[in-house]
Amino acid sequence: MSLFGVRLDGTRSGLIKSFLEDNYVCAGDPVIGNLESSGREDIRSRLAASGAYQGRELEEALSSLDTFVNMMQDGDYVLIADEEWVYLGDLGDYFYDARQESVEGGTAHRRGVTWLKSLPRTAVNSAVQALLASDQEVTRYSGVLPAARLDLWLADSSDVDVETAHSPARVDEATIAEALAVLKAALHSPDAERRERAAAAILHYAK
């Protein structure tokens, strides 16, 4: 099990709503095609051939995409954040949405996510703060993770109780109802994995 941070800044900061509602994360927006079977050197060649990246920019894009496509695994964890909240999710497999690649700021390179927990950004521990502050778009956490209840590890226990931070009182009832409606719709998806993740998320919320 590994933990990754996906940084959202600039124009990509507006994607967080889509990530949370549609249960996915993405990396980069290069028009280089499906990377499902691509190793690091193939990704490098495609980035170079696109003409959009050179020098340091190419190396940074390569690092993020290689991590996203090849290092992340189904069952790993991901963190994203806005200015006030941090969100923890369970990652699924890489997939390619060709409909999005030609769109400005495209989100073609995706992984499904089952969102598990949210807590105030000011309440997370120093290790999480450092991960979220990384200069890379996608960063793997290099420290030692707990064997269980990763959600409890995220918080600075001296400042906040995680369960209190995640209390439904922090989110209005309309938003909760809308989120549950999305998950219920996913229960009828033709994708068996998506159905299982949606069921797991609903059961987690019901605890």
Coordinates of C-alpha atoms in Angstrom, one line a residue, residues 67-206:
T67 CA 4.2 7.9 -11.3
F68 CA 0.5 8.2 -12.1
V69 CA 0.5 5.4 -14.8
N70 CA 3.1 2.9 -13.5
M71 CA 3.8 3.5 -9.8
M72 CA 0.2 4.0 -8.6
Q73 CA -1.6 0.7 -8.1
D74 CA -5.2 -0.3 -7.5
G75 CA -5.8 -0.2 -3.8
D76 CA -3.3 2.6 -3.1
Y77 CA -4.4 5.9 -1.5
V78 CA -4.5 9.4 -2.9
L79 CA -4.7 12.8 -1.3
I80 CA -6.0 16.0 -2.9
A81 CA -6.7 19.4 -1.3
D82 CA -8.3 22.8 -1.8
E83 CA -7.5 25.8 0.4
E84 CA -9.6 24.5 3.3
W85 CA -10.0 20.7 3.1
V86 CA -8.0 17.5 2.4
Y87 CA -9.6 14.5 0.8
L88 CA -8.5 10.9 1.1
G89 CA -9.4 8.3 -1.6
D90 CA -8.9 4.7 -2.5
L91 CA -7.3 4.5 -6.0
G92 CA -8.5 2.3 -8.9
D93 CA -6.8 1.3 -12.2
Y94 CA -5.5 3.8 -14.8
F95 CA -7.8 4.4 -17.7
Y96 CA -7.8 6.7 -20.7
D97 CA -10.8 8.9 -21.6
A98 CA -10.1 9.9 -25.2
R99 CA -13.1 12.3 -25.2
Q100 CA -11.2 14.6 -22.9
E101 CA -7.8 14.7 -24.5
S102 CA -8.5 17.4 -27.1
V103 CA -10.2 19.6 -24.5
E104 CA -8.1 22.5 -23.1
G105 CA -6.8 21.4 -19.7
G106 CA -7.9 17.9 -20.7
T107 CA -8.3 15.1 -18.1
A108 CA -7.8 12.1 -20.4
H109 CA -5.3 10.3 -18.1
R110 CA -7.4 9.1 -15.2
R111 CA -7.7 6.8 -12.2
G112 CA -11.0 6.0 -10.5
V113 CA -11.3 6.9 -6.8
T114 CA -13.5 6.0 -4.0
W115 CA -13.4 9.0 -1.6
L116 CA -13.2 7.9 2.0
K117 CA -12.5 10.8 4.3
S118 CA -12.2 14.6 4.5
L119 CA -10.7 16.8 7.2
P120 CA -9.6 20.4 7.6
R121 CA -6.3 21.2 5.9
T122 CA -5.1 22.9 9.1
A123 CA -5.7 19.7 11.0
V124 CA -3.5 17.2 9.0
N125 CA -0.1 16.1 10.3
S126 CA 3.2 17.5 9.2
A127 CA 3.9 14.6 6.8
V128 CA 0.7 15.2 4.9
Q129 CA 1.4 19.0 4.8
A130 CA 4.8 18.3 3.2
L131 CA 3.3 15.9 0.7
L132 CA 0.6 18.4 -0.3
A133 CA 3.3 21.1 -0.7
S134 CA 5.4 19.1 -3.2
D135 CA 6.4 20.9 -6.4
Q136 CA 5.5 17.8 -8.4
E137 CA 2.0 17.3 -9.7
V138 CA 2.0 13.7 -8.5
T139 CA 4.2 12.7 -5.5
R140 CA 4.6 9.4 -3.7
Y141 CA 4.8 9.6 0.1
S142 CA 8.3 8.3 1.1
G143 CA 7.7 7.7 4.8
V144 CA 6.3 4.7 6.7
L145 CA 2.5 4.3 6.7
P146 CA 0.5 2.7 9.4
A147 CA -0.7 -0.9 8.9
A148 CA -4.3 0.1 9.4
R149 CA -6.7 3.1 9.7
L150 CA -4.7 5.4 7.5
D151 CA -7.5 8.0 7.9
L152 CA -6.7 8.3 11.6
W153 CA -3.0 8.8 10.8
L154 CA -3.7 11.8 8.6
A155 CA -4.7 14.1 11.5
D156 CA -2.5 15.9 14.0
S157 CA -4.1 14.2 17.0
S158 CA -3.0 17.0 19.3
D159 CA -5.2 19.4 17.5
V160 CA -8.3 17.6 16.3
D161 CA -10.2 14.4 16.4
V162 CA -10.6 13.0 12.9
E163 CA -14.1 11.7 13.4
T164 CA -15.2 15.1 14.7
A165 CA -13.5 16.8 11.7
H166 CA -15.5 14.5 9.3
S167 CA -18.8 15.0 11.1
P168 CA -21.7 15.5 8.6
A169 CA -22.4 18.7 10.5
R170 CA -19.6 20.3 8.5
V171 CA -21.4 19.5 5.2
D172 CA -24.9 20.7 4.5
E173 CA -27.6 18.1 4.0
A174 CA -28.2 19.0 0.4
T175 CA -24.6 18.2 -0.5
I176 CA -24.7 14.9 1.3
A177 CA -27.9 13.9 -0.5
E178 CA -26.4 14.9 -3.8
A179 CA -23.2 12.9 -3.1
L180 CA -25.2 9.8 -2.1
A181 CA -27.3 10.1 -5.2
V182 CA -24.1 9.9 -7.3
L183 CA -23.0 6.8 -5.5
K184 CA -26.4 5.2 -5.8
A185 CA -26.3 5.8 -9.5
A186 CA -22.9 4.2 -9.7
L187 CA -24.4 1.0 -8.1
H188 CA -26.0 0.4 -11.5
S189 CA -22.9 1.0 -13.6
P190 CA -22.0 -1.7 -16.1
D191 CA -18.5 -1.6 -14.6
A192 CA -18.4 -4.2 -11.8
E193 CA -15.4 -2.5 -10.0
R194 CA -17.2 0.8 -10.0
R195 CA -20.3 -0.8 -8.5
E196 CA -18.2 -2.4 -5.7
R197 CA -16.4 0.9 -4.9
A198 CA -19.7 2.8 -4.8
A199 CA -21.2 0.1 -2.4
A200 CA -18.1 0.4 -0.2
A201 CA -18.3 4.2 -0.1
I202 CA -22.0 4.0 0.9
L203 CA -21.4 1.4 3.6
H204 CA -18.5 3.5 4.9
Y205 CA -20.7 6.6 5.1
A206 CA -23.4 4.6 6.9

